[in-house]
Coordinates of C-alpha atoms in Angstrom, one line a residue:
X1 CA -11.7 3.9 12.8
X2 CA -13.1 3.8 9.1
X3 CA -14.3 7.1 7.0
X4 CA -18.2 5.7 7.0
X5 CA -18.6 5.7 10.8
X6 CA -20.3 7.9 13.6
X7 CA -17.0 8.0 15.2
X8 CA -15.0 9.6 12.2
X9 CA -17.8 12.0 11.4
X10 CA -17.1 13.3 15.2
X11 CA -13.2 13.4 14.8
X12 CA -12.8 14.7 11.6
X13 CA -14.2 18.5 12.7
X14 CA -12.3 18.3 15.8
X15 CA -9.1 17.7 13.8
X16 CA -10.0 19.7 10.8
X17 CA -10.8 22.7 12.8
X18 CA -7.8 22.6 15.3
X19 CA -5.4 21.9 12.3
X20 CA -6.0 25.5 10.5
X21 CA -6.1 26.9 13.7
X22 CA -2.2 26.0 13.8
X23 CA -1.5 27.3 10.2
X24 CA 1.2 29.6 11.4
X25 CA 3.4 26.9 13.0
X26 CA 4.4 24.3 11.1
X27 CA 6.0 21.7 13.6
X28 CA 2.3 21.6 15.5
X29 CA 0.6 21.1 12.5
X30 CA 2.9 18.1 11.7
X31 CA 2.7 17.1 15.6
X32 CA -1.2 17.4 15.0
X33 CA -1.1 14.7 12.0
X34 CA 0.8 12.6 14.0
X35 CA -1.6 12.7 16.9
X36 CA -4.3 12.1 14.9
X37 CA -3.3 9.9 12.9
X38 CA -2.4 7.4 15.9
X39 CA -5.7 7.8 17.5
X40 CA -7.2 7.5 14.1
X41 CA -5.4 4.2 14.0
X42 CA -5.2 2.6 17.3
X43 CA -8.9 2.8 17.8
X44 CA -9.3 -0.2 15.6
X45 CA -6.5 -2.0 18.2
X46 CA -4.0 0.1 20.4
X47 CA -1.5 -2.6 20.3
X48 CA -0.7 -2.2 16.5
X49 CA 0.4 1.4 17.0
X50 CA 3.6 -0.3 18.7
X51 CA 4.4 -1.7 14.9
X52 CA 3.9 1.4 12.7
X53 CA 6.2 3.2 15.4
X54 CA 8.5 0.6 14.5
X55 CA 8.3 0.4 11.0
X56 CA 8.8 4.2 11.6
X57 CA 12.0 4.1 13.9
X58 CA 13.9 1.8 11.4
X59 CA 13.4 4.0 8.5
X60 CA 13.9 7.2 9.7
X61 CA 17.3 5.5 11.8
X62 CA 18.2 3.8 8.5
X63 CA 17.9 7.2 6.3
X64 CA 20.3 8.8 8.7
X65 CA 23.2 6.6 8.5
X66 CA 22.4 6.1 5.0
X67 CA 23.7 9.7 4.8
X68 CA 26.0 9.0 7.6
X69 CA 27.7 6.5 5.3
X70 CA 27.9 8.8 2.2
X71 CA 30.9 7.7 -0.1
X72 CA 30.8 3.8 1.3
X73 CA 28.7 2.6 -0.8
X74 CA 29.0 -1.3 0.6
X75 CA 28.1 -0.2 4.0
X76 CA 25.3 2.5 3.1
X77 CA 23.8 -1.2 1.0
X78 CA 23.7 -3.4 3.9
X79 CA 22.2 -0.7 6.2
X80 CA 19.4 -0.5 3.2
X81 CA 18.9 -4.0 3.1
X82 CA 18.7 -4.5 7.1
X83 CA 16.2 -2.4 6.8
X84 CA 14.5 -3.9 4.4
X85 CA 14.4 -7.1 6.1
X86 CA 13.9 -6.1 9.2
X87 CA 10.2 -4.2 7.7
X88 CA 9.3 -7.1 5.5
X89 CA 10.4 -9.2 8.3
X90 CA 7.3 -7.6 10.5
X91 CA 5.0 -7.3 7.7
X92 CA 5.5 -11.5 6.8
X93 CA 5.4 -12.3 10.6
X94 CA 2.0 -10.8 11.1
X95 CA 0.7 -10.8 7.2
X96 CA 2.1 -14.6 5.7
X97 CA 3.7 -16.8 8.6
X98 CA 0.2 -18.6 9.0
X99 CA 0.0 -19.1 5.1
X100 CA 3.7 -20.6 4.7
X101 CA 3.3 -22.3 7.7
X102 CA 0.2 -24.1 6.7
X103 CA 1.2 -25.0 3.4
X104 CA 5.1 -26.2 4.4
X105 CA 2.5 -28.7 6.6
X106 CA 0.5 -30.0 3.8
X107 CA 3.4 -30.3 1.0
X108 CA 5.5 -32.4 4.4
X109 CA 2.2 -34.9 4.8
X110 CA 2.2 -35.3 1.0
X111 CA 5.9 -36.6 1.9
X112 CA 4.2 -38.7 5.0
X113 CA 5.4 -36.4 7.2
X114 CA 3.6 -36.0 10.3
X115 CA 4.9 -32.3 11.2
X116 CA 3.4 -30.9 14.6
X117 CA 3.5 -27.6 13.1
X118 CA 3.3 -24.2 14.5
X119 CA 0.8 -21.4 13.8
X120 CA 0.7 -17.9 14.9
X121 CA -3.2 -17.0 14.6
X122 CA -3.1 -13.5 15.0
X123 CA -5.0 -10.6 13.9
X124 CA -3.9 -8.8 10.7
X125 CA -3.3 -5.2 11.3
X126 CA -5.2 -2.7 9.2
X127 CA -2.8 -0.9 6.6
X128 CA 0.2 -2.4 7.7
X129 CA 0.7 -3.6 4.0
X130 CA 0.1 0.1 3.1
X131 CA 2.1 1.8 5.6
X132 CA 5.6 -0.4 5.1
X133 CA 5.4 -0.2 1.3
X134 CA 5.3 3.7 2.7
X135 CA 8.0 3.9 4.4
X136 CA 10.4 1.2 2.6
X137 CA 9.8 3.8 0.0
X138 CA 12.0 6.5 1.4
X139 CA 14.8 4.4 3.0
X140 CA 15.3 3.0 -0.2
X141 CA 15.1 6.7 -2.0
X142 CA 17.6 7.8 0.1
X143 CA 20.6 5.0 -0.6
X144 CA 19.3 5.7 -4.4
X145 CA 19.6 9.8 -4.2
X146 CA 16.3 10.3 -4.8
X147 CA 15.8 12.1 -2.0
X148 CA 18.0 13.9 1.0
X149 CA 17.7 12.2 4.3
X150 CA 15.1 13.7 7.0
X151 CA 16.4 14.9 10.2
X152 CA 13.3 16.1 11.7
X153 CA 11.2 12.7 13.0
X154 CA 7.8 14.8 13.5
X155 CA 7.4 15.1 9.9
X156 CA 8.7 12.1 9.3
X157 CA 6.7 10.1 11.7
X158 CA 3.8 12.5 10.5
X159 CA 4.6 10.9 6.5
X160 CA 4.6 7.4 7.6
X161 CA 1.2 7.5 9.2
X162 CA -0.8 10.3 7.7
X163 CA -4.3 8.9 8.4
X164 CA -6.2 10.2 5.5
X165 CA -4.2 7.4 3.2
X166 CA -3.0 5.0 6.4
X167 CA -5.2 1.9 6.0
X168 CA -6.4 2.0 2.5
X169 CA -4.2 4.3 0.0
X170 CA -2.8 5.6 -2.2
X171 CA 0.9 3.9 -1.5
X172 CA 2.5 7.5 -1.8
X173 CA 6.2 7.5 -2.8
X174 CA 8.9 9.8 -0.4
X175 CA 9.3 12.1 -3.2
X176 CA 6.0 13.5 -3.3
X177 CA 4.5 13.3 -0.2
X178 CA 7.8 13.7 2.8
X179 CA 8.3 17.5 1.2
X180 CA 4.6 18.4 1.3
X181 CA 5.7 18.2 5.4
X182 CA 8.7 20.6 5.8
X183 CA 6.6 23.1 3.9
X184 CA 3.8 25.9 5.9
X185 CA 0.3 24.9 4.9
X186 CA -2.3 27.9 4.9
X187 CA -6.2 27.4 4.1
X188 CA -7.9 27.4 1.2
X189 CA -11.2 28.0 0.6
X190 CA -11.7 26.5 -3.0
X191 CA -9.3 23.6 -2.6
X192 CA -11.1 22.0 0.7
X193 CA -13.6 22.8 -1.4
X194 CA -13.1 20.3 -4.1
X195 CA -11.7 18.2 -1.6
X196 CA -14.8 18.0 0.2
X197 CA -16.4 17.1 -2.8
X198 CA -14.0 14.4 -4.1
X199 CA -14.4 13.0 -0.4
X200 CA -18.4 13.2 -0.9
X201 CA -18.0 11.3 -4.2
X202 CA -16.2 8.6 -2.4
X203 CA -18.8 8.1 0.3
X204 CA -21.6 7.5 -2.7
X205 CA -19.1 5.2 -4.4
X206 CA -18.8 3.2 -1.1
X207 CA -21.8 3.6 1.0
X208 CA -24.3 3.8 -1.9
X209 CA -22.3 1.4 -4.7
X210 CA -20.1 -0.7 -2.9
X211 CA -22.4 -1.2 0.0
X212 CA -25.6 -2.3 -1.9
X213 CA -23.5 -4.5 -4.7
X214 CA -21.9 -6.4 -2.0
X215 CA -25.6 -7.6 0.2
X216 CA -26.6 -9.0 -3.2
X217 CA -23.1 -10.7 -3.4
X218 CA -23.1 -12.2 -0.3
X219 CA -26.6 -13.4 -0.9
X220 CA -25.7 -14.9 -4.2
X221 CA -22.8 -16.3 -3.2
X222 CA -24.0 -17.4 0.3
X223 CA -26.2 -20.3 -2.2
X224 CA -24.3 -20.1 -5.0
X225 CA -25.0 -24.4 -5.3
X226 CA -28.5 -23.2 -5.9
X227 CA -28.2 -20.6 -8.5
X228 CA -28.7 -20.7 -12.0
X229 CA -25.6 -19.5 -13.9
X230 CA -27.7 -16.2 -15.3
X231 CA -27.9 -15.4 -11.3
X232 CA -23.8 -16.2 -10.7
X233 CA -23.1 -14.1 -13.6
X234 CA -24.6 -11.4 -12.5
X235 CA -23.2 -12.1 -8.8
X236 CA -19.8 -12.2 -10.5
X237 CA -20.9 -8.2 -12.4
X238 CA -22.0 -7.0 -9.6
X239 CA -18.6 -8.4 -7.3
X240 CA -17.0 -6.3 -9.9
X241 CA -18.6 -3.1 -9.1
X242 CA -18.6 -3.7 -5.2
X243 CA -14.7 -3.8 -5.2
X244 CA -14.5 -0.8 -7.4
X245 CA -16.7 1.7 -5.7
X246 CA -15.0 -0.1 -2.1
X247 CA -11.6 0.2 -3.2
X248 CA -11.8 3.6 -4.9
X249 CA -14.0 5.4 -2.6
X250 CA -12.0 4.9 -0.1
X251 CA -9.1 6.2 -2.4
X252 CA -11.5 9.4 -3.2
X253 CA -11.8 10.2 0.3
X254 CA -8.3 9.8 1.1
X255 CA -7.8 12.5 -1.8
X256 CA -10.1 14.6 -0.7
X257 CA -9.2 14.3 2.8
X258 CA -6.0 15.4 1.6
X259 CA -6.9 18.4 -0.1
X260 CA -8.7 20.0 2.9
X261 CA -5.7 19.4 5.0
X262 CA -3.3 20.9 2.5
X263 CA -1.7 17.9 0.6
X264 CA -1.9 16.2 -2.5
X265 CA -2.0 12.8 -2.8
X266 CA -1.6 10.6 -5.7
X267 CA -4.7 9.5 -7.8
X268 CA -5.5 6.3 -7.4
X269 CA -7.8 4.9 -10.0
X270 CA -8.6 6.2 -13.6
X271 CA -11.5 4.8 -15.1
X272 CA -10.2 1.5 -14.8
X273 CA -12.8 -0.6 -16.3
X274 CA -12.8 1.2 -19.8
X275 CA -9.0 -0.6 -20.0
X276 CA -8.8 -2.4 -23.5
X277 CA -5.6 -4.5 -22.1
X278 CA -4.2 -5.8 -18.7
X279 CA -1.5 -3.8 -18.9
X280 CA -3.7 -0.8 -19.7
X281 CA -5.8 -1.5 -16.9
X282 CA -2.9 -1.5 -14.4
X283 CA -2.4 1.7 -15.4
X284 CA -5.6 2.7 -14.0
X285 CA -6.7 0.6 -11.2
X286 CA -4.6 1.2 -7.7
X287 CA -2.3 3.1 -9.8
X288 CA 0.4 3.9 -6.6
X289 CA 0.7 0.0 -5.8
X290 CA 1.9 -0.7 -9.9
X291 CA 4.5 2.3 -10.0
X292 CA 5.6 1.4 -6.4
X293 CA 5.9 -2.4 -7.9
X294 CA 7.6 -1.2 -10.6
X295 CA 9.9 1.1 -9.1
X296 CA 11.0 -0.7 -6.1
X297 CA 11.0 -4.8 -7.3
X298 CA 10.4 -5.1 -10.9
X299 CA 13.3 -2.5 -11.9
X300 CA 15.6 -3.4 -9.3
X301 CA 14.9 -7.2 -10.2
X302 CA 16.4 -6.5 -13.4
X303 CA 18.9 -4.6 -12.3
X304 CA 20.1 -7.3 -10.1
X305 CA 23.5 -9.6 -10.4
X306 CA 21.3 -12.9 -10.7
X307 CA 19.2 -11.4 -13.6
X308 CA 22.0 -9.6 -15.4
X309 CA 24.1 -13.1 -15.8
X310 CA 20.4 -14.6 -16.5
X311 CA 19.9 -12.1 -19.5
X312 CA 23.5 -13.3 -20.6
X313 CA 23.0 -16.9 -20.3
X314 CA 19.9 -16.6 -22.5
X315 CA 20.9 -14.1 -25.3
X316 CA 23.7 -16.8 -26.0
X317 CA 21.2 -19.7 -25.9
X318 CA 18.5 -18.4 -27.7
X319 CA 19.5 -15.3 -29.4
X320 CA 19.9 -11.4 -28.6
X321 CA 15.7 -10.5 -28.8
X322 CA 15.0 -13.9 -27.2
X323 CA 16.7 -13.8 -24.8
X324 CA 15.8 -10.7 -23.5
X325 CA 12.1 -11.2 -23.8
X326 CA 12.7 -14.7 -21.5
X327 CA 14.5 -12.9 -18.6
X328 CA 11.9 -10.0 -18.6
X329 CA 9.0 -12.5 -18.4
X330 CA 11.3 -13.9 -15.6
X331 CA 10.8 -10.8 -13.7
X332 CA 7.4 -10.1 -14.4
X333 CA 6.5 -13.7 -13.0
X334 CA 8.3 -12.5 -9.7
X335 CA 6.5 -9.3 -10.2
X336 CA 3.4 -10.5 -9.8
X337 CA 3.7 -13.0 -7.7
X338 CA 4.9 -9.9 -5.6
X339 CA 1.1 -8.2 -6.6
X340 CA -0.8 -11.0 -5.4
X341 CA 0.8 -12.0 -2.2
X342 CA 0.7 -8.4 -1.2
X343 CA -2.7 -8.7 -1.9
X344 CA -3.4 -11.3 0.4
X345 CA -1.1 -14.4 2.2
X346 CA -3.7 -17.1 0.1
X347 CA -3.5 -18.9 -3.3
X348 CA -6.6 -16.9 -4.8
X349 CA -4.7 -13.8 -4.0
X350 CA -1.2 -15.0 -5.5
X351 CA -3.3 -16.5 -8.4
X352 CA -6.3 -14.3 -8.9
X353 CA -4.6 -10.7 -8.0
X354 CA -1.3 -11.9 -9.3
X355 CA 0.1 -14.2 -11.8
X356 CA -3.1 -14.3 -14.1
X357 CA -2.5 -10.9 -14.3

């Protein structure tokens, strides 16, 4: 189900309306997010419900003997990182297979290799790139102490799939959005409000914006061998604005959405074309996706055994500040070759999203 359709403009009173009307008891408000939320998302494909259920089960399974585990700290690590496989493990399967597959072919018939390779050719579910970042999130929260375990899997289930955010964003973090569950929510007036108004502004960045840049695009690009380079240039402006007003009015209304329901959900983009750096603008465009990134694979990355013995061998090699600056541009390769992939299992993705970043 997407915001700008006839079929959300009919669900969202329905849900909006018989939310509030459960204000005073906070479990069927939670059991009321989850509902929602999995009709929300299985009307694009019921079968893909079975997957965020899954990706649900392991971390909310994995949190608790996490804690089970408290004071072995080897055994509380492997439950985190069978977790961890076993999420990016579904997430590859269904998001990257084809794309390693395919390219494992062509680098074999470069050898003169005649593989008879397998292919999976399967649909892509919406948001599941969204929805595991989500959850990995907290499992990996909890064996850091960021957070306590959660023993009740309503709210739980409720944090993993909350549909305002499910299939586009923000990436929320554990920390900030899991608590906004175990507490009562009561109406108010002024924040739906504002809410409804952020959500409005999101709609006229994507229907109105978006919408309009991208049937020039397509047109431009659909004969771009007949163009003039004045015409590509301009395609290439306005591709710039489509993705912005797609991207972040589908962020706005997520926000806003929030805000009428109670929550507050990270801010996604912050005038990110008035950036006078690439780092700067990665400070401002899909702003949960780089402190997720950060967080969870760039720190850890340095962190790590291989990285710390890296940092060693090159401080003696090419000095103390040298060193250093070679084993964090090490990590910031894998960084964003993390970026683009997620963006997308293709080279433009890994190239275009990512490492020229």
């Amino acid at each position: 189900m997407l915001f700008n359709s006839i079929e959300f403009i009919c669900f969202l009173p329905i849900v909006f309306i018989v939310y509030w009307l459960a204000d005073k008891h906070l479990k069927w408000q939670n059991f009321l997010v989850v509902t929602a939320s999995y009709i929300f998302y299985g009307w694009w494909d019921i079968r893909f419900l079975s997957l965020i259920i899954l990706t649900s089960s392991f971390c909310f399974v994995s949190g608790l003997l996490i804690e089970r585990a408290e004071g072995n700290r080897k055994k509380q690590k492997i439950i985190n990182t069978i977790n961890i496989l076993l999420n990016i493990g579904i997430l590859g399967t269904f998001k990257y297979f084809d794309f390693f597959s395919t390219n494992i072919e062509t680098a074999l018939h470069s050898l003169g290799f005649e593989p008879d390779w397998i292919t999976l050719d399967i649909l892509l579910p919406v948001g599941i790139s969204f929805y595991t970042l989500q959850a990995l999130s907290y499992s990996i929260d909890v064996y850091q102490k960021k957070i306590s375990a959660c023993h009740d899997p309503i709210a739980f289930f409720a944090f993993v799939s909350f549909f305002p955010q499910l299939v586009a964003g923000p990436i929320e973090r554990a920390t900030n959005l899991l608590p906004q569950f175990y507490k009562r929510r009561t109406f108010d007036y002024s924040k739906a409000i504002d809410g409804c108004r952020q959500m409005l502004w999101g709609f006229f960045k994507k229907m109105i914006i978006a919408d309009n840049c991208a049937m020039a695009v397509n047109e431009i690009w659909g004969s771009y061998q007949y163009q003039s380079g004045f015409t590509l240039l301009l395609g290439g402006l306005l591709f710039t604005f489509q993705i912005y007003g797609d991207f972040s009015g589908y962020s706005d209304m997520a926000v806003g959405l929030g805000k009428m329901l109670g929550f507050e959900l990270t801010e996604n983009f912050n005038y990110p074309y008035l950036a006078r750096s690439v780092g700067e603008f990665w400070r401002r465009w899909h702003i949960s996706l780089g402190v997720w990134m950060k967080e969870y694979v760039f720190y850890p990355l340095l962190r790590s055994s291989f990285f710390t013995k890296l940092s060693k061998d090159m401080r003696k090699k090419f000095g103390k500040k040298r060193g250093k600056q070679i084993t964090t541009f090490a990590g910031m390769f894998l960084l964003w070759f993390s970026v683009g992939i997620w963006h997308g299992g293709d080279w433009k993705y890994i190239i275009g999203s990512g490492l020229l970043h």
